[in-house]
Amino acid sequence: METKVNYTIVGLFVVLLFTALVAGILWLSGSAEYRKTYDIYLAYMNESVSGLNLNAPVKYRGVEVGRVKKISLDRGERVRLELQIERGTPIKENTIAVLRVQGLTGIAQVELAGNNRDAPPLQAKPGEEYPVIRTGPSLLTRMDTAVTDLLSSLNRVSNSINGVLDSENRRNFKKLVADLAMLSDTLAARKGSIDTTLQGMARTADNTAKASAELPRLMERMAKSAEALEKMADNASRASASVRKTMGGVDGGVIQLTDRVVPELDQTLREMRELSASFKRLSEEVGRNPNMLLLGKQPAAPGPGE
């Protein structure tokens, strides 16, 4: 007798067996992916999110902690990102979401950073459905802003340079270069005389040093000479007085001789005193300004109104 087979029951049995097998594999594998709990956060981007796709990874310090669940426009101005992040991820009030492009592929992801241990956890504010994570400019946006600022600065510098280097200033600059070239040629042509002048200045400096070394002794000699002249004048003055007294008791002829000699002697004494005073003044001036021995006496500075 031929056995009849019910194919409906067999098909149903195969489907149930396959379902049980898949469920058993998933249960035995213990995949944590299916046991994780996720929280929803929102982030609003003020820049283009080109390269960011649904289910793009959300990373916290390089570790993947979630996915991008939804991408939409918020009132036609900002881009609204709905992020699905594992519960337990330290999302705090100072956490910042930044769009980051992976290498040269152009595929973007969301990077979370900027946490502070003391910051409180991020909570939804009154009237908000989900907590909102603050966002920051991406690397490309920062580079674009920096390059734009740099180009603007270069443009301003270029305009300033063009304003400074007008036709008149360029002519003056050319003239300055020509004058410098002429000066260089002149110095090269007179190199010998310049060397001679420098050698003479070196000898003058040596002589000045020697004169400065001899200056104390010279001043001492001048002072002694002045003292000697002063003593000689005093002695001559006393001798003149003595002669006058002696001549007072002599006859008239001798008196006439005294009248002729004594005035001449007084004149000599005055000249000696003046010479002594001049030596003293010279010694004082040399002490105040030793350079006058080489350069001579400098003219006095003009007074007010001269």
XYZ file of C-alpha atoms in Angstrom:
306
model
C 0.000 0.000 0.000
C 1.391 3.439 -0.922
C 1.850 5.912 1.971
C 0.281 9.374 1.514
C 2.464 12.419 2.585
C 0.927 15.713 3.778
C 3.316 18.331 2.353
C 1.673 21.180 4.287
C 2.548 19.606 7.598
C 6.076 18.871 6.440
C 6.616 22.478 5.277
C 5.260 23.847 8.515
C 7.536 21.532 10.471
C 10.603 22.673 8.486
C 9.786 26.352 9.065
C 9.327 25.827 12.789
C 12.535 23.844 12.993
C 14.479 26.543 11.162
C 13.064 29.267 13.413
C 13.944 27.312 16.529
C 17.426 26.705 15.175
C 18.049 30.434 14.554
C 16.645 31.339 17.963
C 18.827 28.751 19.598
C 21.922 29.987 17.820
C 21.225 33.579 18.858
C 20.531 32.544 22.420
C 23.610 30.348 22.610
C 25.885 32.915 21.056
C 24.838 35.383 23.770
C 25.264 38.333 21.425
C 25.360 41.469 23.524
C 24.113 43.478 20.582
C 20.613 42.264 21.141
C 20.663 42.739 24.894
C 21.906 46.350 24.928
C 19.692 49.237 25.929
C 19.920 52.511 24.029
C 18.982 56.098 24.848
C 18.015 58.712 22.266
C 19.856 62.021 22.064
C 19.539 64.899 19.620
C 22.274 66.999 18.027
C 21.848 70.018 15.740
C 24.558 70.688 13.151
C 25.056 74.165 11.644
C 27.218 72.811 8.813
C 26.898 70.341 5.989
C 26.677 66.678 7.010
C 27.771 65.407 3.601
C 29.103 61.856 3.951
C 27.036 61.089 7.061
C 24.587 58.241 6.479
C 21.986 56.433 8.530
C 23.504 53.920 10.938
C 26.802 55.828 10.816
C 28.824 55.118 13.943
C 28.752 57.359 16.998
C 32.051 57.137 18.868
C 33.065 58.254 22.327
C 36.840 58.864 22.451
C 37.294 56.465 19.550
C 35.038 53.704 20.958
C 31.825 53.013 19.101
C 28.868 53.571 21.445
C 25.940 54.032 19.106
C 24.477 54.808 15.696
C 22.881 57.659 13.803
C 19.201 56.736 13.789
C 17.722 59.630 11.823
C 18.895 62.633 9.774
C 16.496 65.476 8.992
C 16.242 69.251 8.606
C 15.144 71.383 11.512
C 13.003 74.258 10.184
C 15.093 74.287 7.010
C 18.124 75.832 8.774
C 19.934 73.238 10.855
C 20.480 69.531 10.418
C 18.768 67.461 13.112
C 20.570 64.258 14.094
C 18.851 61.633 16.187
C 21.523 59.542 17.896
C 21.025 56.114 19.446
C 23.634 55.771 22.208
C 24.241 52.925 24.620
C 22.906 53.495 28.094
C 25.741 54.059 30.529
C 27.832 56.152 28.138
C 28.977 59.238 30.114
C 27.044 61.881 28.188
C 27.307 65.073 30.255
C 26.319 68.694 29.901
C 29.710 69.691 28.470
C 29.838 66.821 25.954
C 30.304 68.063 22.376
C 29.359 66.204 19.184
C 31.709 66.833 16.246
C 31.392 65.586 12.686
C 34.549 63.759 11.616
C 35.445 62.407 8.184
C 37.255 59.048 7.986
C 40.369 59.447 5.865
C 39.963 59.946 2.123
C 36.763 57.911 1.805
C 34.524 60.844 2.677
C 32.450 58.694 5.065
C 31.568 60.725 8.143
C 30.866 59.741 11.726
C 29.904 61.535 14.931
C 32.624 61.916 17.559
C 31.762 62.706 21.199
C 34.375 64.495 23.279
C 34.963 67.186 25.903
C 33.731 65.422 29.004
C 34.495 66.625 32.500
C 34.226 64.256 35.432
C 32.622 66.896 37.625
C 29.984 67.893 35.047
C 26.432 66.649 35.693
C 24.814 64.109 33.333
C 22.915 65.529 30.368
C 19.161 65.586 30.920
C 16.274 66.699 28.728
C 15.160 70.230 29.500
C 11.519 71.103 30.066
C 9.671 71.000 26.753
C 12.283 68.796 25.051
C 11.544 65.248 23.995
C 15.176 64.091 24.189
C 18.384 65.536 25.653
C 20.242 67.782 23.195
C 24.017 67.396 22.853
C 25.956 70.533 21.988
C 27.831 70.506 18.683
C 31.147 71.969 17.543
C 32.686 72.760 14.165
C 34.345 69.911 12.344
C 38.005 69.898 11.352
C 37.135 70.796 7.755
C 35.023 73.730 8.910
C 37.805 75.000 11.167
C 40.328 74.655 8.347
C 38.007 76.454 5.949
C 37.540 79.306 8.432
C 41.284 79.544 9.100
C 42.122 79.537 5.377
C 39.484 82.203 4.732
C 40.887 84.401 7.508
C 44.420 83.835 6.205
C 43.445 84.808 2.669
C 41.689 87.904 3.983
C 44.802 88.883 5.936
C 47.012 88.286 2.900
C 44.672 90.403 0.806
C 44.873 93.254 3.336
C 48.673 92.973 3.493
C 48.864 92.984 -0.310
C 46.707 96.099 -0.489
C 48.859 97.792 2.152
C 52.050 96.909 0.275
C 50.581 98.198 -2.979
C 49.635 101.406 -1.195
C 53.149 101.856 0.201
C 54.993 100.901 -2.988
C 53.416 103.525 -5.222
C 55.285 105.050 -8.160
C 56.924 107.794 -6.081
C 58.107 105.407 -3.368
C 59.435 103.011 -5.992
C 61.454 105.852 -7.525
C 62.792 106.805 -4.108
C 63.681 103.187 -3.417
C 65.557 102.919 -6.716
C 67.402 106.122 -5.889
C 68.272 104.753 -2.454
C 69.645 101.566 -3.993
C 71.679 103.618 -6.476
C 73.047 105.804 -3.657
C 73.987 102.714 -1.658
C 75.779 101.278 -4.690
C 77.643 104.583 -5.177
C 78.581 104.675 -1.504
C 79.850 101.096 -1.726
C 81.955 101.961 -4.787
C 83.332 105.056 -3.051
C 84.285 103.103 0.055
C 85.944 100.442 -2.078
C 87.912 103.102 -4.013
C 89.055 104.779 -0.801
C 89.826 101.627 1.079
C 93.490 102.580 1.447
C 92.770 106.017 2.909
C 90.147 104.511 5.219
C 92.670 101.962 6.474
C 95.189 104.769 7.008
C 92.590 106.801 8.903
C 91.726 103.826 11.090
C 95.385 103.242 11.826
C 95.787 106.922 12.712
C 92.774 106.681 15.018
C 94.342 103.639 16.660
C 97.598 105.547 17.178
C 95.649 108.521 18.531
C 93.897 106.222 20.965
C 97.248 104.816 22.085
C 98.643 108.316 22.523
C 95.557 109.322 24.450
C 96.000 106.324 26.738
C 99.668 107.221 27.283
C 98.773 110.875 27.924
C 96.110 109.790 30.386
C 98.716 107.670 32.173
C 101.119 110.647 32.341
C 98.401 113.124 33.297
C 98.571 112.637 37.096
C 102.328 113.272 37.153
C 101.963 116.288 34.842
C 99.299 117.798 37.055
C 101.460 117.147 40.107
C 104.391 118.938 38.442
C 102.205 121.864 37.424
C 100.886 122.145 40.959
C 104.435 122.112 42.371
C 105.506 124.740 39.807
C 102.579 126.950 40.756
C 103.441 126.601 44.446
C 107.075 127.404 43.725
C 106.146 130.516 41.751
C 103.807 131.603 44.507
C 106.547 131.151 47.123
C 109.013 133.022 44.894
C 106.539 135.883 44.540
C 106.024 136.007 48.321
C 109.801 136.021 48.916
C 110.271 138.716 46.317
C 107.492 140.747 47.878
C 109.118 140.503 51.295
C 112.500 141.397 49.753
C 110.989 144.420 48.075
C 109.518 145.606 51.330
C 112.871 145.151 53.022
C 114.599 147.095 50.269
C 112.147 149.930 50.655
C 112.799 150.096 54.374
C 116.568 150.061 53.823
C 116.411 152.707 51.175
C 114.345 154.923 53.424
C 117.446 155.922 55.366
C 119.753 156.534 52.367
C 120.409 159.846 50.645
C 118.415 161.305 47.762
C 120.425 159.678 44.860
C 119.816 156.248 46.164
C 116.175 157.135 46.665
C 115.897 158.072 43.025
C 117.417 154.675 42.099
C 114.914 152.989 44.359
C 112.049 154.837 42.696
C 113.093 153.370 39.365
C 113.924 149.845 40.460
C 111.148 149.132 42.926
C 108.239 149.668 40.459
C 109.887 147.304 38.019
C 110.298 144.780 40.804
C 106.611 145.164 41.745
C 105.629 144.627 38.100
C 107.703 141.443 38.025
C 106.044 140.202 41.199
C 102.567 140.826 39.791
C 103.446 138.946 36.613
C 104.764 136.033 38.664
C 101.525 135.942 40.662
C 99.491 135.987 37.454
C 101.656 133.181 36.061
C 101.082 131.140 39.202
C 97.318 131.720 38.997
C 97.370 130.703 35.321
C 99.182 127.460 36.225
C 96.541 126.717 38.845
C 93.672 127.372 36.439
C 95.340 125.239 33.785
C 95.848 122.404 36.265
C 92.173 122.538 37.315
C 90.915 122.591 33.702
C 93.126 119.641 32.768
C 91.812 117.738 35.768
C 88.208 118.366 34.691
C 88.771 117.770 30.962
C 91.923 115.760 30.107
C 90.958 115.715 26.396
C 91.983 119.365 26.061
C 95.623 118.232 25.945
C 94.853 116.585 22.575
C 91.814 118.475 21.245
C 92.447 121.899 22.734
C 90.030 123.971 24.720
C 86.447 123.557 23.531
C 84.278 126.675 23.061
C 81.840 127.400 25.839
C 78.215 126.353 25.337
C 75.969 129.260 24.250
C 73.777 130.698 26.920
C 69.992 131.158 26.736
C 68.959 133.379 23.863
C 72.382 133.309 22.150
